[in-house]
PDB file of C-alpha atoms and ligand atoms in Angstrom:
ATOM      1  CA  UNK A 229      10.522 -18.229 -16.868  1.00  0.00           C
ATOM      2  CA  UNK A 230       6.987 -18.005 -15.941  1.00  0.00           C
ATOM      3  CA  UNK A 231       5.039 -15.022 -17.241  1.00  0.00           C
ATOM      4  CA  UNK A 232       1.477 -13.650 -17.639  1.00  0.00           C
ATOM      5  CA  UNK A 233       1.854 -14.379 -21.515  1.00  0.00           C
ATOM      6  CA  UNK A 234       2.665 -17.556 -23.235  1.00  0.00           C
ATOM      7  CA  UNK A 235       6.015 -18.830 -24.313  1.00  0.00           C
ATOM      8  CA  UNK A 236       5.262 -18.272 -27.860  1.00  0.00           C
ATOM      9  CA  UNK A 237       4.418 -14.806 -27.161  1.00  0.00           C
ATOM     10  CA  UNK A 238       7.519 -14.311 -24.924  1.00  0.00           C
ATOM     11  CA  UNK A 239       9.772 -15.372 -27.920  1.00  0.00           C
ATOM     12  CA  UNK A 240       8.256 -12.846 -30.386  1.00  0.00           C
ATOM     13  CA  UNK A 241       8.502  -9.042 -30.520  1.00  0.00           C
ATOM     14  CA  UNK A 242       5.420  -8.900 -32.465  1.00  0.00           C
ATOM     15  CA  UNK A 243       1.875  -9.546 -31.948  1.00  0.00           C
ATOM     16  CA  UNK A 244       0.389 -11.679 -29.377  1.00  0.00           C
ATOM     17  CA  UNK A 245      -1.567 -15.000 -29.651  1.00  0.00           C
ATOM     18  CA  UNK A 246      -5.481 -14.647 -29.568  1.00  0.00           C
ATOM     19  CA  UNK A 247      -5.467 -15.974 -25.904  1.00  0.00           C
ATOM     20  CA  UNK A 248      -3.109 -13.262 -24.660  1.00  0.00           C
ATOM     21  CA  UNK A 249      -4.519 -10.620 -26.843  1.00  0.00           C
ATOM     22  CA  UNK A 250      -7.800 -11.153 -25.220  1.00  0.00           C
ATOM     23  CA  UNK A 251      -6.026 -10.729 -21.938  1.00  0.00           C
ATOM     24  CA  UNK A 252      -4.696  -7.387 -23.092  1.00  0.00           C
ATOM     25  CA  UNK A 253      -8.160  -6.268 -24.257  1.00  0.00           C
ATOM     26  CA  UNK A 254      -9.766  -7.205 -21.105  1.00  0.00           C
ATOM     27  CA  UNK A 255      -7.202  -5.403 -19.028  1.00  0.00           C
ATOM     28  CA  UNK A 256      -6.056  -8.615 -17.139  1.00  0.00           C
ATOM     29  CA  UNK A 257      -2.578  -7.834 -18.606  1.00  0.00           C
ATOM     30  CA  UNK A 258      -1.190  -4.420 -19.639  1.00  0.00           C
ATOM     31  CA  UNK A 259       1.192  -3.353 -22.506  1.00  0.00           C
ATOM     32  CA  UNK A 260       3.762  -2.813 -19.897  1.00  0.00           C
ATOM     33  CA  UNK A 261       3.472  -6.355 -18.569  1.00  0.00           C
ATOM     34  CA  UNK A 262       4.009  -7.584 -22.107  1.00  0.00           C
ATOM     35  CA  UNK A 263       6.935  -5.275 -22.859  1.00  0.00           C
ATOM     36  CA  UNK A 264       8.690  -6.093 -19.509  1.00  0.00           C
ATOM     37  CA  UNK A 265       7.952  -9.871 -19.920  1.00  0.00           C
ATOM     38  CA  UNK A 266       9.484  -9.954 -23.261  1.00  0.00           C
ATOM     39  CA  UNK A 267      12.557  -7.949 -22.179  1.00  0.00           C
ATOM     40  CA  UNK A 268      13.136 -10.162 -18.955  1.00  0.00           C
ATOM     41  CA  UNK A 269      12.781 -13.458 -21.186  1.00  0.00           C
ATOM     42  CA  UNK A 270      15.659 -12.041 -23.272  1.00  0.00           C
ATOM     43  CA  UNK A 271      17.734 -11.537 -20.120  1.00  0.00           C
ATOM     44  CA  UNK A 272      16.862 -14.404 -18.083  1.00  0.00           C
ATOM     45  CA  UNK A 273      15.389 -16.919 -20.589  1.00  0.00           C
ATOM     46  CA  UNK A 274      14.471 -20.394 -18.832  1.00  0.00           C
ATOM     47  CA  UNK A 275      15.506 -19.300 -15.346  1.00  0.00           C
ATOM     48  CA  UNK A 276      13.137 -20.462 -12.688  1.00  0.00           C
ATOM     49  CA  UNK A 277      11.614 -17.161 -12.046  1.00  0.00           C
ATOM     50  CA  UNK A 278       7.894 -15.867 -12.171  1.00  0.00           C
ATOM     51  CA  UNK A 279       7.345 -12.673 -13.444  1.00  0.00           C
ATOM     52  CA  UNK A 280       3.877 -11.511 -12.215  1.00  0.00           C
ATOM     53  CA  UNK A 281       3.196  -7.997 -13.159  1.00  0.00           C
ATOM     54  CA  UNK A 282       4.751  -4.529 -13.765  1.00  0.00           C
ATOM     55  CA  UNK A 283       3.416  -1.069 -12.759  1.00  0.00           C
ATOM     56  CA  UNK A 284       4.765   2.450 -13.537  1.00  0.00           C
ATOM     57  CA  UNK A 285       4.473   6.073 -12.219  1.00  0.00           C
ATOM     58  CA  UNK A 286       6.727   8.945 -12.760  1.00  0.00           C
ATOM     59  CA  UNK A 287       9.965   7.644 -14.143  1.00  0.00           C
ATOM     60  CA  UNK A 288       9.720   4.409 -11.958  1.00  0.00           C
ATOM     61  CA  UNK A 289       8.731   1.107 -12.939  1.00  0.00           C
ATOM     62  CA  UNK A 290       8.136  -1.564 -10.515  1.00  0.00           C
ATOM     63  CA  UNK A 291       8.728  -5.242 -11.546  1.00  0.00           C
ATOM     64  CA  UNK A 292       6.858  -7.897  -9.206  1.00  0.00           C
ATOM     65  CA  UNK A 293       8.294 -11.344  -9.179  1.00  0.00           C
ATOM     66  CA  UNK A 294       7.651 -14.557  -7.238  1.00  0.00           C
ATOM     67  CA  UNK A 295       8.973 -15.541  -3.646  1.00  0.00           C
ATOM     68  CA  UNK A 296      12.658 -15.675  -3.806  1.00  0.00           C
ATOM     69  CA  UNK A 297      13.074 -14.641  -7.324  1.00  0.00           C
ATOM     70  CA  UNK A 298      14.365 -11.147  -6.818  1.00  0.00           C
ATOM     71  CA  UNK A 299      18.044 -11.963  -6.875  1.00  0.00           C
ATOM     72  CA  UNK A 300      17.946 -13.875 -10.203  1.00  0.00           C
ATOM     73  CA  UNK A 301      15.807 -10.917 -11.715  1.00  0.00           C
ATOM     74  CA  UNK A 302      18.105  -8.324 -10.895  1.00  0.00           C
ATOM     75  CA  UNK A 303      21.117 -10.343 -12.082  1.00  0.00           C
ATOM     76  CA  UNK A 304      24.838 -10.340 -10.988  1.00  0.00           C
ATOM     77  CA  UNK A 305      26.009  -6.770  -9.990  1.00  0.00           C
ATOM     78  CA  UNK A 306      22.476  -5.541 -11.220  1.00  0.00           C
ATOM     79  CA  UNK A 307      23.178  -6.331 -14.923  1.00  0.00           C
ATOM     80  CA  UNK A 308      19.534  -7.232 -15.819  1.00  0.00           C
ATOM     81  CA  UNK A 309      18.438  -3.984 -13.936  1.00  0.00           C
ATOM     82  CA  UNK A 310      20.812  -1.881 -15.988  1.00  0.00           C
ATOM     83  CA  UNK A 311      19.693  -3.417 -19.309  1.00  0.00           C
ATOM     84  CA  UNK A 312      16.141  -2.915 -18.366  1.00  0.00           C
ATOM     85  CA  UNK A 313      16.753   0.653 -17.493  1.00  0.00           C
ATOM     86  CA  UNK A 314      18.257   1.175 -20.921  1.00  0.00           C
ATOM     87  CA  UNK A 315      15.385  -0.371 -22.704  1.00  0.00           C
ATOM     88  CA  UNK A 316      12.708   1.288 -20.725  1.00  0.00           C
ATOM     89  CA  UNK A 317      14.482   4.719 -20.117  1.00  0.00           C
ATOM     90  CA  UNK A 318      12.992   4.464 -16.521  1.00  0.00           C
ATOM     91  CA  UNK A 319      14.319   3.555 -13.099  1.00  0.00           C
ATOM     92  CA  UNK A 320      13.570  -0.034 -12.160  1.00  0.00           C
ATOM     93  CA  UNK A 321      12.862  -1.731  -8.723  1.00  0.00           C
ATOM     94  CA  UNK A 322      12.217  -5.413  -8.367  1.00  0.00           C
ATOM     95  CA  UNK A 323      10.009  -6.580  -5.454  1.00  0.00           C
ATOM     96  CA  UNK A 324       8.528 -10.009  -4.375  1.00  0.00           C
ATOM     97  CA  UNK A 325       4.805  -9.707  -5.188  1.00  0.00           C
ATOM     98  CA  UNK A 326       2.416  -9.694  -2.329  1.00  0.00           C
ATOM     99  CA  UNK A 327      -1.177 -10.876  -2.505  1.00  0.00           C
ATOM    100  CA  UNK A 328      -2.807  -8.060  -0.612  1.00  0.00           C
ATOM    101  CA  UNK A 329      -5.603  -9.200   1.717  1.00  0.00           C
ATOM    102  CA  UNK A 330      -5.355  -6.569   4.466  1.00  0.00           C
ATOM    103  CA  UNK A 331      -3.128  -3.770   6.171  1.00  0.00           C
ATOM    104  CA  UNK A 332      -0.506  -6.269   7.166  1.00  0.00           C
ATOM    105  CA  UNK A 333       0.282  -6.977   3.411  1.00  0.00           C
ATOM    106  CA  UNK A 334       0.129  -3.204   2.591  1.00  0.00           C
ATOM    107  CA  UNK A 335       2.526  -2.586   5.386  1.00  0.00           C
ATOM    108  CA  UNK A 336       5.035  -5.168   4.004  1.00  0.00           C
ATOM    109  CA  UNK A 337       4.551  -3.868   0.395  1.00  0.00           C
ATOM    110  CA  UNK A 338       5.086  -0.250   1.522  1.00  0.00           C
ATOM    111  CA  UNK A 339       7.983  -1.191   3.736  1.00  0.00           C
ATOM    112  CA  UNK A 340       9.680  -2.522   0.609  1.00  0.00           C
ATOM    113  CA  UNK A 341       8.742   0.405  -1.548  1.00  0.00           C
ATOM    114  CA  UNK A 342       9.378   3.273   0.705  1.00  0.00           C
ATOM    115  CA  UNK A 343      12.896   2.117   1.998  1.00  0.00           C
ATOM    116  CA  UNK A 344      14.944   3.660   3.236  1.00  0.00           C
ATOM    117  CA  UNK A 345      12.105   5.600   4.837  1.00  0.00           C
ATOM    118  CA  UNK A 346      10.441   3.561   7.567  1.00  0.00           C
ATOM    119  CA  UNK A 347       6.741   2.839   7.835  1.00  0.00           C
ATOM    120  CA  UNK A 348       5.066   3.478  11.071  1.00  0.00           C
ATOM    121  CA  UNK A 349       1.901   1.705  10.388  1.00  0.00           C
ATOM    122  CA  UNK A 350      -1.059   1.254   7.961  1.00  0.00           C
ATOM    123  CA  UNK A 351      -4.659   2.141   8.636  1.00  0.00           C
ATOM    124  CA  UNK A 352      -7.839   1.601   6.787  1.00  0.00           C
ATOM    125  CA  UNK A 353      -9.886   4.920   6.436  1.00  0.00           C
ATOM    126  CA  UNK A 354     -13.622   4.837   6.025  1.00  0.00           C
ATOM    127  CA  UNK A 355     -14.659   7.497   3.538  1.00  0.00           C
ATOM    128  CA  UNK A 356     -17.688   9.712   4.567  1.00  0.00           C
ATOM    129  CA  UNK A 357     -19.354   8.729   1.303  1.00  0.00           C
ATOM    130  CA  UNK A 358     -18.667   5.046   1.608  1.00  0.00           C
ATOM    131  CA  UNK A 359     -15.627   3.172   0.377  1.00  0.00           C
ATOM    132  CA  UNK A 360     -12.123   2.826   1.918  1.00  0.00           C
ATOM    133  CA  UNK A 361      -8.558   3.590   1.520  1.00  0.00           C
ATOM    134  CA  UNK A 362      -5.359   2.627   2.999  1.00  0.00           C
ATOM    135  CA  UNK A 363      -3.327   5.313   4.967  1.00  0.00           C
ATOM    136  CA  UNK A 364       0.462   4.600   5.125  1.00  0.00           C
ATOM    137  CA  UNK A 365       1.960   6.276   8.018  1.00  0.00           C
ATOM    138  CA  UNK A 366       5.545   7.676   7.698  1.00  0.00           C
ATOM    139  CA  UNK A 367       7.408   9.868  10.190  1.00  0.00           C
ATOM    140  CA  UNK A 368       7.816  13.266   8.987  1.00  0.00           C
ATOM    141  CA  UNK A 369      11.511  12.917   9.712  1.00  0.00           C
ATOM    142  CA  UNK A 370      11.599  10.303   7.184  1.00  0.00           C
ATOM    143  CA  UNK A 371      10.108  12.407   4.421  1.00  0.00           C
ATOM    144  CA  UNK A 372      13.406  13.100   2.825  1.00  0.00           C
ATOM    145  CA  UNK A 373      14.549   9.399   2.862  1.00  0.00           C
ATOM    146  CA  UNK A 374      11.567   8.411   0.471  1.00  0.00           C
ATOM    147  CA  UNK A 375      13.156   6.892  -2.783  1.00  0.00           C
ATOM    148  CA  UNK A 376      10.630   8.825  -4.871  1.00  0.00           C
ATOM    149  CA  UNK A 377       7.911  11.725  -4.614  1.00  0.00           C
ATOM    150  CA  UNK A 378       5.101  10.695  -2.261  1.00  0.00           C
ATOM    151  CA  UNK A 379       2.707  10.997  -5.311  1.00  0.00           C
ATOM    152  CA  UNK A 380       4.591   8.551  -7.275  1.00  0.00           C
ATOM    153  CA  UNK A 381       4.708   5.989  -4.338  1.00  0.00           C
ATOM    154  CA  UNK A 382       0.977   6.379  -3.996  1.00  0.00           C
ATOM    155  CA  UNK A 383       0.276   5.841  -7.326  1.00  0.00           C
ATOM    156  CA  UNK A 384       2.469   2.686  -7.442  1.00  0.00           C
ATOM    157  CA  UNK A 385       0.894   1.301  -4.354  1.00  0.00           C
ATOM    158  CA  UNK A 386      -2.600   2.092  -5.290  1.00  0.00           C
ATOM    159  CA  UNK A 387      -2.017   0.197  -8.703  1.00  0.00           C
ATOM    160  CA  UNK A 388      -0.244  -2.901  -6.875  1.00  0.00           C
ATOM    161  CA  UNK A 389      -3.137  -2.987  -4.139  1.00  0.00           C
ATOM    162  CA  UNK A 390      -5.910  -2.326  -6.382  1.00  0.00           C
ATOM    163  CA  UNK A 391      -7.334   0.191  -4.114  1.00  0.00           C
ATOM    164  CA  UNK A 392      -6.607   3.895  -3.156  1.00  0.00           C
ATOM    165  CA  UNK A 393      -3.611   4.144  -0.894  1.00  0.00           C
ATOM    166  CA  UNK A 394      -2.276   7.478   0.691  1.00  0.00           C
ATOM    167  CA  UNK A 395       1.009   8.395   2.345  1.00  0.00           C
ATOM    168  CA  UNK A 396       0.500  10.467   5.579  1.00  0.00           C
ATOM    169  CA  UNK A 397       3.325  12.122   7.419  1.00  0.00           C
ATOM    170  CA  UNK A 398       3.065  12.126  11.192  1.00  0.00           C
TER     171      UNK A 398
HETATM  172 ZN1   ZN B 575       0.435 -16.076 -26.217  1.00  0.00          ZN
END
């Protein structure tokens, strides 16, 4: 398994090596990344999977993995997800990580995260005082299909994208 911390740190439950501790202090990785990386390593060990990062909001944790790595991460019958839910006390979603460069990427990510609600489109909005945010358009009739509260999903999306994301019902 590839992770944002080294193999030695994956195998311990203790402190981090100086290099990984520095990443944590600089905010390149989070406490949650370290925790999820170690739990995943216990579950999937040397499987050919890349764990990229984890974000959380409300009672939801999103685990981002490399292309094609979702099924192994989830495990047979969702057994890894169930184990992670027990350990973290939160609901878990595993998604393929997306490098966000524009609205198409935000749309792909939002489509994944908001399922079974559909995403109608994504716009960039220019704020009056400068700066931009992404507006994800969802049909009002799909509001009830959102897997989580809109605020939780907005927080998750903003953390992944690294820029403000708002959900708008049309
Ligand atoms: Zn390390």
